[in-house]
Tab-separated table of C-alpha atoms in Angstrom:
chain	number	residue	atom	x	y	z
A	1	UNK	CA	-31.749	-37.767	83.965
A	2	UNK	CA	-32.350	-34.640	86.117
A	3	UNK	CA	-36.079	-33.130	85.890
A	4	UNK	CA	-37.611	-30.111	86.987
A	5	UNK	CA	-41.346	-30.077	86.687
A	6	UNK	CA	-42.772	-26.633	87.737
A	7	UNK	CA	-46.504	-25.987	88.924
A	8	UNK	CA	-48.932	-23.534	90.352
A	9	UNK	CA	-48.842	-20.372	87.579
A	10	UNK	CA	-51.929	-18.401	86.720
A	11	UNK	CA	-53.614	-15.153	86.869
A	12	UNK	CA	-54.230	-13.664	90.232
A	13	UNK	CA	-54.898	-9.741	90.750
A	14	UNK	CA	-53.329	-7.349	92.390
A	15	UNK	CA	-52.555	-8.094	95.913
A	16	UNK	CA	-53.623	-11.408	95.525
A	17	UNK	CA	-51.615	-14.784	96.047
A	18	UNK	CA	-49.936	-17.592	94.246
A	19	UNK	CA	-48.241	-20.593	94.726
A	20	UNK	CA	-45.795	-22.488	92.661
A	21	UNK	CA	-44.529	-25.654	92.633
A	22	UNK	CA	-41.458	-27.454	91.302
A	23	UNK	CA	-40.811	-31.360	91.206
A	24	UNK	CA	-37.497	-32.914	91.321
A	25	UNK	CA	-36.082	-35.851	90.051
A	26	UNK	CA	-32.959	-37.459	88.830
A	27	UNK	CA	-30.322	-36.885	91.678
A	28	UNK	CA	-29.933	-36.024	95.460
A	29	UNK	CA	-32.335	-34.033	96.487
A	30	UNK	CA	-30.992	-33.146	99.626
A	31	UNK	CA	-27.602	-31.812	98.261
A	32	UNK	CA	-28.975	-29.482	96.417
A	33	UNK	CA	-29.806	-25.677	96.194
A	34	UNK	CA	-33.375	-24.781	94.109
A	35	UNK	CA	-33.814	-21.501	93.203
A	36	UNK	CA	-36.749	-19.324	90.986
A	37	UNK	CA	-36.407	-16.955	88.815
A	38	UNK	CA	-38.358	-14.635	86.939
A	39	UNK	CA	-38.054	-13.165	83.791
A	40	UNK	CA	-40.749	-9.805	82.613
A	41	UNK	CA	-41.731	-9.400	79.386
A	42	UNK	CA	-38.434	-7.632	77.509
A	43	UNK	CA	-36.146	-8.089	80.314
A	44	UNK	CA	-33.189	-10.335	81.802
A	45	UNK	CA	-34.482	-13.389	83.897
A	46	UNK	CA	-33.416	-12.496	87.201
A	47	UNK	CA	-33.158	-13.916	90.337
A	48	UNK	CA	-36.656	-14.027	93.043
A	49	UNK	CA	-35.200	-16.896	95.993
A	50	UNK	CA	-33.516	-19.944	96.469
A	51	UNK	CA	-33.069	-22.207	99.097
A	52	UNK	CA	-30.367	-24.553	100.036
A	53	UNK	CA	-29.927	-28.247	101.410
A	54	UNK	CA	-29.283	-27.046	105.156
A	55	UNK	CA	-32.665	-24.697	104.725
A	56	UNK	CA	-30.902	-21.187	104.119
A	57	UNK	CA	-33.175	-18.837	102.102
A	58	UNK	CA	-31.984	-15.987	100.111
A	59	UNK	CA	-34.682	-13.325	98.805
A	60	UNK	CA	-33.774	-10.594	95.942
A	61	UNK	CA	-35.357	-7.528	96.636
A	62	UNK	CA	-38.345	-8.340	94.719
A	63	UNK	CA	-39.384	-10.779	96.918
A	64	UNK	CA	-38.409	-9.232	100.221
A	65	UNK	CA	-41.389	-9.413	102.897
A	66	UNK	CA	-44.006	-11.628	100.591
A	67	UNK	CA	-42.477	-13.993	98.994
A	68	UNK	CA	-41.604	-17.159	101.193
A	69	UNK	CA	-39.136	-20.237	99.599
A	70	UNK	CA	-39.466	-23.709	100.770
A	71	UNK	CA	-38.237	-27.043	100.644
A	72	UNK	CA	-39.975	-30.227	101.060
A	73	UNK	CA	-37.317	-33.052	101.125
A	74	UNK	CA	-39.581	-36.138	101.765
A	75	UNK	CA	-41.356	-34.695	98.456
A	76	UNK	CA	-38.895	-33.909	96.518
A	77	UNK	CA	-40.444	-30.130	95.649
A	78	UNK	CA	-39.953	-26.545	96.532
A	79	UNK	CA	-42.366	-24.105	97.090
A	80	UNK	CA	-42.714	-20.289	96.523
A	81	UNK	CA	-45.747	-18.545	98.299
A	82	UNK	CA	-45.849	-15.462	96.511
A	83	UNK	CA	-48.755	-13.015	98.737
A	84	UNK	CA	-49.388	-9.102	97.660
A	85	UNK	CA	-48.621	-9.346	94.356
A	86	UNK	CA	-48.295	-6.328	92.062
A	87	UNK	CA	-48.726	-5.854	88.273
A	88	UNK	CA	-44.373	-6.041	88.325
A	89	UNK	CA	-44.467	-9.949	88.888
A	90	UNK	CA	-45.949	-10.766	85.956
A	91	UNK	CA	-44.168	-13.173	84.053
A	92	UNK	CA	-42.252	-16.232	83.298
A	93	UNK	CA	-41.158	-17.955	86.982
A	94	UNK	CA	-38.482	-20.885	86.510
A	95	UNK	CA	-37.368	-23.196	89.074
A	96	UNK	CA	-33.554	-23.975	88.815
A	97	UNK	CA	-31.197	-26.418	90.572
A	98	UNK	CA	-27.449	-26.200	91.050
A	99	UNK	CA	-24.861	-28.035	94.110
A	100	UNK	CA	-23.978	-26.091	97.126
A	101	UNK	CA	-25.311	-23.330	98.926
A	102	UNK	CA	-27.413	-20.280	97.988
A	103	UNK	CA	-25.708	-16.868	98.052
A	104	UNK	CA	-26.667	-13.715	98.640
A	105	UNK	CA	-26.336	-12.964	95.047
A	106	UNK	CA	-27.199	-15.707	93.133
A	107	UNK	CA	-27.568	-15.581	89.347
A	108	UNK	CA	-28.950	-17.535	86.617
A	109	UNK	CA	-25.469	-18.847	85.442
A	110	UNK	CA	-24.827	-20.438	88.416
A	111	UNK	CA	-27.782	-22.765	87.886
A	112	UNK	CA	-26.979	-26.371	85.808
A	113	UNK	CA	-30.483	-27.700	85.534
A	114	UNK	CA	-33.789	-26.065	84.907
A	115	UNK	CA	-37.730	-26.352	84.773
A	116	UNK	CA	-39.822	-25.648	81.573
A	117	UNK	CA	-41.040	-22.098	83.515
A	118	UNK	CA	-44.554	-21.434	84.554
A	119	UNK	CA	-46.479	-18.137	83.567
A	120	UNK	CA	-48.033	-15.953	86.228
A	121	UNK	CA	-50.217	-12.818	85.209
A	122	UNK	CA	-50.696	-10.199	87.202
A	123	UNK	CA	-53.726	-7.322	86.702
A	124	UNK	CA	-54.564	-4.378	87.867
């Protein structure tokens, strides 16, 4: 039974920091590729980072320059430190797993298995 147990959201203000979580369970760990997305208020989940099972990170512009994707194998979680925040992150942020390597553009249908999502708020 594959799980996805995401962590971490919250309200943070402008050019503050966040950091969400996601727990894994139910199949190799280590031969996957975990990615987040977020989806705004009224708008199209889209794609923030993912990282694979050899440690290759791919960023959407988005997250380009603050947002930082990890991968902790011996826990069985990835990470995504999200510093200088603006009021355009806010909103739902879902981890997602899928086999094989990230891409450069990776999209929410070629994920299999995700997390319940986590909010994050944003103000001004």
């Amino acid at each position: 039974h594959v799980q996805l147990v995401e962590s971490g959201g919250g309200s943070v203000q402008a050019g503050g920091s966040l950091r969400l979580s996601c727990a894994a369970s139910g199949y190799p760990y280590t031969s996957i590729c975990m990615g987040y997305f977020r989806q705004a208020p009224g708008k199209e989940r889209e794609g923030v980072a993912c990282v694979d099972n050899e440690f290759r990170t791919e960023y959407a512009g988005i997250a380009q320059g603050r947002f930082t994707i990890a991968k902790d194998h011996a826990q069985r979680t990835t990470y995504l430190q999200m510093n200088s925040l603006n009021t355009d992150g806010t909103g739902m942020y879902y981890c997602a797993a899928k086999w094989g390597y990230c891409t450069s553009n990776f999209r929410t249908s070629d994920f299999d298995h995700w997390g319940q999502g986590t909010q994050v708020t944003v103000s001004s």
